[in-house]
Amino acid sequence: MKNLYIQANRQIHPSEELKAQTIMKMNRQLEVRSWFTSKMALAFASICLCFGLSGLVLQSVSEKNNESGNAGLMLTNESDMGIEAFGLDRTSAYPAAVEDYQLVMELCNEDTSTTLTYQNDNKSFTVTVGSKDLMKVNEGVILEKDNEVLLFESDVLNEEELEGFVDYFR
Amino acid sequence: MEQHQMVGIDCEMIIEKYGDMVYRLAVNQTKSTTEADDVFQEVFIRFIRSIDKIESEEHAKAWLIRATINCSKDIFLNAFRKNTTELVDVGFEDERESEVYYAVLELPKKYRSVIYLHYYEGYSIQEIAGIMKSNVNTVKTQLSRGRELLKNRLKGEFE
């Protein structure tokens, strides 16, 4: 009986057509997998590249600040637009009154505005440069020119420091 | 032999090696060559999707057996297919072979798979329990009851 069952089963085979169709579908599945894997790898590589470049930029800013020994305002290309509207260049665009402050990071970097944060041991303040139309202009506005706004936001700097900052730009 | 160049997986070799086993088990489970065709394709496509998890040839074989049984169950659960199942017509050369084969097909599904795996694929009761993720005693009972039913139907020992 057992042998008859084995012999009967041996006569059952998938058709060649079925095998060919299945191989084709399997290969297609492999191509999809391969495509997906390569896209994932590309996306991962892009993310790594972005993080790598960001790291390099931050490192560069940090190194330059350390070299100068004071607060250096290193602006990216996007933020140059706003700064240049005030007739300031990259190296001089930080106020003497706040030269002891360290530029920490750019908080945002949208199309037409850039926010920079300075801080020392116990104080910090931000300066935002950008288009008046797009920025939320409030009491913190300290300078306007050609529809560009330099917005100063701080509740920790004293009056003397504020005046020094404003004087610098005037 | 066609080999998939992108990832080095030879689909034709996989089909040649395991195709008969998957198809026979699919027929055993569905009792229909038409449905076995569908199960066959689905199982191998699932296999390719899960190929990263396959650790060895033995694992591949066990995985395919499990997938074939599960896939056959999925098809059986489809109400439309349940009502349109056609019995397999292999056209066996020997009448006695035909008698034994159809006697096995008439067994309840749980006995059919155990009979096939034990008597055709040569798996031990422990191995079948491992593949089916079942208890050894359960498999032993299923095999014993399946054999008993066959003995009554075929008027002879299934050994």
XYZ file of C-alpha atoms in Angstrom:
329
model
C 0.000 0.000 0.000
C 2.722 2.420 1.031
C 4.666 1.701 -2.139
C 1.554 2.181 -4.266
C 0.998 5.549 -2.598
C 4.603 6.565 -3.271
C 4.394 5.474 -6.910
C 1.101 7.317 -7.380
C 2.580 10.520 -5.969
C 5.568 10.253 -8.282
C 3.210 10.650 -11.220
C 2.042 14.046 -9.996
C 4.068 16.955 -11.345
C 3.472 20.628 -11.969
C 3.212 21.393 -15.673
C 6.164 22.972 -17.464
C 4.006 25.982 -18.235
C 3.186 26.434 -14.557
C 6.859 26.162 -13.642
C 7.856 28.691 -16.316
C 5.174 31.148 -15.199
C 6.203 30.769 -11.582
C 9.885 31.312 -12.378
C 8.937 34.455 -14.277
C 6.895 35.759 -11.339
C 9.664 34.908 -8.892
C 12.200 36.793 -10.988
C 9.850 39.753 -11.165
C 9.539 39.628 -7.389
C 13.315 39.599 -7.104
C 13.545 42.637 -9.361
C 11.047 44.480 -7.175
C 13.036 43.519 -4.089
C 16.262 44.562 -5.725
C 14.808 47.883 -6.899
C 13.372 48.562 -3.469
C 16.651 47.665 -1.768
C 18.648 49.939 -4.078
C 16.219 52.828 -3.525
C 16.408 52.304 0.201
C 20.194 52.274 0.010
C 20.129 55.470 -2.045
C 17.786 57.140 0.418
C 19.987 56.046 3.316
C 23.097 57.312 1.532
C 21.376 60.656 0.879
C 20.412 60.994 4.520
C 23.971 60.143 5.589
C 25.329 62.697 3.118
C 22.990 65.396 4.442
C 23.984 64.658 8.022
C 27.634 64.552 6.995
C 27.469 67.922 5.263
C 25.557 69.477 8.143
C 28.209 68.164 10.499
C 30.965 69.653 8.362
C 29.266 73.057 8.236
C 28.757 73.102 12.002
C 32.329 71.979 12.571
C 33.574 74.713 10.258
C 31.561 77.375 12.101
C 32.790 76.087 15.421
C 36.431 76.046 14.314
C 36.279 79.571 12.911
C 34.661 80.855 16.079
C 37.354 79.249 18.167
C 40.076 80.730 15.970
C 38.742 84.270 16.345
C 38.305 83.854 20.072
C 35.003 85.693 20.112
C 31.581 85.530 18.655
C 31.869 85.087 14.930
C 28.745 85.345 12.866
C 29.204 82.846 10.052
C 26.341 83.122 7.664
C 25.341 80.637 5.059
C 24.564 81.729 1.538
C 20.859 81.821 2.213
C 21.268 84.247 5.071
C 23.712 86.503 3.244
C 20.808 87.983 1.348
C 19.314 89.505 4.467
C 22.592 90.652 5.941
C 23.718 92.280 2.720
C 20.520 94.339 2.641
C 21.959 96.170 5.642
C 25.254 96.775 3.875
C 27.120 94.434 6.172
C 29.602 91.798 5.194
C 29.934 88.331 6.600
C 32.794 89.028 8.969
C 31.582 92.308 10.393
C 28.001 91.357 10.825
C 28.113 90.843 14.526
C 27.719 93.565 17.068
C 30.617 94.748 19.164
C 28.351 94.859 22.159
C 27.818 91.148 21.982
C 31.230 89.979 20.865
C 31.620 87.900 23.972
C 28.730 85.778 22.901
C 29.188 82.539 21.093
C 27.142 81.807 18.011
C 25.575 78.470 18.757
C 23.395 77.521 15.872
C 20.985 78.592 13.227
C 17.547 77.873 14.487
C 15.808 78.156 11.192
C 16.872 78.782 7.678
C 13.889 79.396 5.499
C 13.878 81.050 2.099
C 13.953 84.622 3.239
C 14.897 84.585 6.905
C 17.633 83.298 9.131
C 17.601 83.114 12.895
C 20.855 82.989 14.812
C 21.320 82.323 18.487
C 24.116 83.765 20.593
C 24.878 82.769 24.106
C 27.524 83.080 26.759
C 27.587 81.486 30.178
C 24.331 82.919 31.410
C 22.658 84.865 28.642
C 21.406 84.261 25.170
C 19.625 86.151 22.467
C 18.544 85.660 18.907
C 18.833 87.829 15.842
C 16.594 87.163 12.892
C 17.322 88.643 9.499
C 14.830 88.460 6.692
C 12.025 89.879 4.637
C 9.554 92.111 6.436
C 6.649 90.553 4.580
C 7.376 87.082 5.778
C 8.647 87.717 9.263
C 6.443 88.220 12.260
C 7.450 91.783 13.073
C 6.824 92.940 16.621
C 8.457 95.021 19.297
C 11.684 93.305 18.740
C 12.335 95.070 15.435
C 15.441 97.156 15.713
C 16.307 97.981 12.155
C 14.552 98.088 8.841
C 15.964 98.713 5.404
C 14.676 97.991 1.922
C 11.897 95.820 3.240
C 14.443 93.778 5.231
C 14.142 93.468 8.945
C 16.654 92.769 11.640
C 14.686 91.410 14.554
C 16.201 91.292 17.982
C 14.591 89.072 20.582
C 15.849 88.874 24.118
C 14.567 89.288 27.629
C 17.880 88.760 29.326
C 20.195 91.383 27.823
C 20.410 94.627 29.766
C 19.687 98.017 28.319
C 23.352 98.861 27.805
C 23.937 95.754 25.768
C 20.820 96.443 23.721
C 21.944 99.971 22.973
C 25.355 98.719 21.985
C 23.798 96.329 19.618
C 21.567 98.981 18.027
C 24.440 101.459 17.838
C 26.557 98.966 16.040
C 24.095 98.703 13.220
C 23.414 102.415 13.013
C 19.748 27.603 -16.387
C 18.341 31.064 -15.921
C 19.814 32.792 -12.931
C 18.687 36.063 -11.542
C 21.727 38.219 -12.024
C 20.844 40.984 -9.577
C 20.832 38.984 -6.389
C 22.274 35.615 -7.385
C 19.125 33.644 -6.557
C 18.415 30.868 -9.025
C 14.640 30.605 -9.236
C 14.743 27.763 -11.753
C 16.904 25.688 -9.426
C 14.511 26.339 -6.531
C 11.538 25.213 -8.639
C 13.375 22.132 -9.878
C 14.384 21.166 -6.380
C 11.181 21.797 -4.459
C 8.514 22.170 -7.162
C 7.301 18.577 -7.162
C 7.077 18.446 -3.386
C 5.102 21.686 -3.152
C 2.786 20.667 -5.975
C 2.108 17.184 -4.591
C 1.384 18.580 -1.161
C -0.844 21.264 -2.703
C -2.836 18.585 -4.561
C -2.959 16.536 -1.365
C -4.420 19.516 0.486
C -6.743 21.022 -2.124
C -7.674 17.842 -4.041
C -7.702 20.005 -7.154
C -4.996 20.514 -9.769
C -6.401 23.952 -10.619
C -6.125 25.126 -7.034
C -2.800 23.392 -6.631
C -1.525 25.532 -9.521
C -2.527 28.695 -7.642
C -1.040 27.441 -4.381
C 2.174 26.518 -6.197
C 2.682 30.030 -7.578
C 1.696 31.759 -4.375
C 3.986 29.629 -2.217
C 7.074 30.294 -4.348
C 6.368 34.026 -4.543
C 6.030 34.068 -0.743
C 9.265 32.091 -0.578
C 11.130 34.747 -2.573
C 9.709 37.473 -0.342
C 10.972 35.626 2.730
C 14.222 34.316 1.305
C 16.330 36.424 3.683
C 14.931 34.440 6.595
C 15.804 31.037 5.134
C 18.827 29.619 6.929
C 19.436 26.230 5.290
C 18.096 23.732 2.768
C 16.287 21.832 5.499
C 14.775 25.068 6.717
C 13.730 25.926 3.157
C 11.993 22.576 2.746
C 10.180 22.838 6.069
C 9.239 26.451 5.299
C 7.784 25.436 1.932
C 5.753 22.591 3.467
C 4.327 24.905 6.090
C 3.593 27.627 3.523
C 1.882 25.139 1.194
C -0.411 23.906 3.965
C -1.230 27.462 5.051
C -1.776 28.655 1.512
C -4.072 25.709 0.805
C -6.084 26.606 3.899
C -6.413 30.190 2.637
C -7.803 28.917 -0.638
C -10.172 26.546 1.126
C -11.533 29.434 3.167
C -12.527 31.190 -0.021
C -16.260 30.453 -0.289
C -16.339 30.624 -4.070
C -13.540 28.122 -4.441
C -15.064 25.846 -1.820
C -18.098 25.372 -4.039
C -16.152 24.881 -7.241
C -13.531 22.405 -6.106
C -12.871 19.763 -8.735
C -11.280 16.475 -7.758
C -7.844 15.846 -9.154
C -7.716 13.621 -12.222
C -4.162 12.449 -12.659
C -4.902 9.421 -14.839
C -2.773 6.896 -12.961
C -1.351 4.022 -15.002
C -2.031 1.449 -12.318
C -5.553 1.023 -10.947
C -4.266 0.044 -7.516
C -2.143 3.190 -7.336
C -5.210 5.208 -8.197
C -7.253 3.432 -5.531
C -4.701 4.072 -2.801
C -4.100 7.688 -3.837
C -7.808 8.598 -3.857
C -8.361 6.745 -0.592
C -5.790 9.057 0.991
C -7.430 12.106 -0.637
C -10.738 11.146 0.927
C -9.266 11.329 4.418
C -9.817 14.455 6.507
C -7.230 17.103 5.663
C -5.289 16.815 8.921
C -4.711 13.093 8.298
C -3.854 13.594 4.620
C -0.943 15.944 5.284
C 0.522 13.712 7.993
C 0.216 10.605 5.779
C 1.899 12.437 2.892
C 4.753 13.843 4.970
C 5.413 10.560 6.750
C 5.022 8.045 3.930
C 6.094 10.045 0.902
C 8.529 12.671 2.206
C 9.869 10.311 4.858
C 9.619 12.678 7.825
C 9.502 11.215 11.317
C 6.654 12.009 13.698
C 8.918 14.382 15.641
C 9.940 16.182 12.454
C 6.329 16.518 11.304
C 5.391 17.936 14.714
C 8.200 20.476 14.300
C 7.144 21.497 10.807
C 3.452 21.692 11.646
C 4.199 23.390 14.975
C 2.125 20.695 16.603
C 2.386 18.294 19.524
C 4.196 14.986 18.896
C 1.327 13.014 20.420
C -1.175 14.835 18.234
C 0.774 13.907 15.108
C 1.109 10.336 16.346
C -2.657 10.123 16.865
C -3.414 11.681 13.470
C -1.105 9.234 11.741
C -2.601 6.296 13.606
C -6.202 7.332 12.833
C -5.365 8.035 9.209
C -3.808 4.620 8.877
C -6.831 3.010 10.526
C -9.236 4.733 8.138
C -7.149 3.671 5.154
C -7.045 0.125 6.450
C -10.835 0.020 6.543
C -11.238 1.565 3.110
C -8.550 -0.398 1.349
C -9.076 -3.631 3.225
C -5.383 -3.873 3.986
C -2.582 -2.431 6.112
C -1.120 0.881 4.934
C 2.475 -0.084 5.682
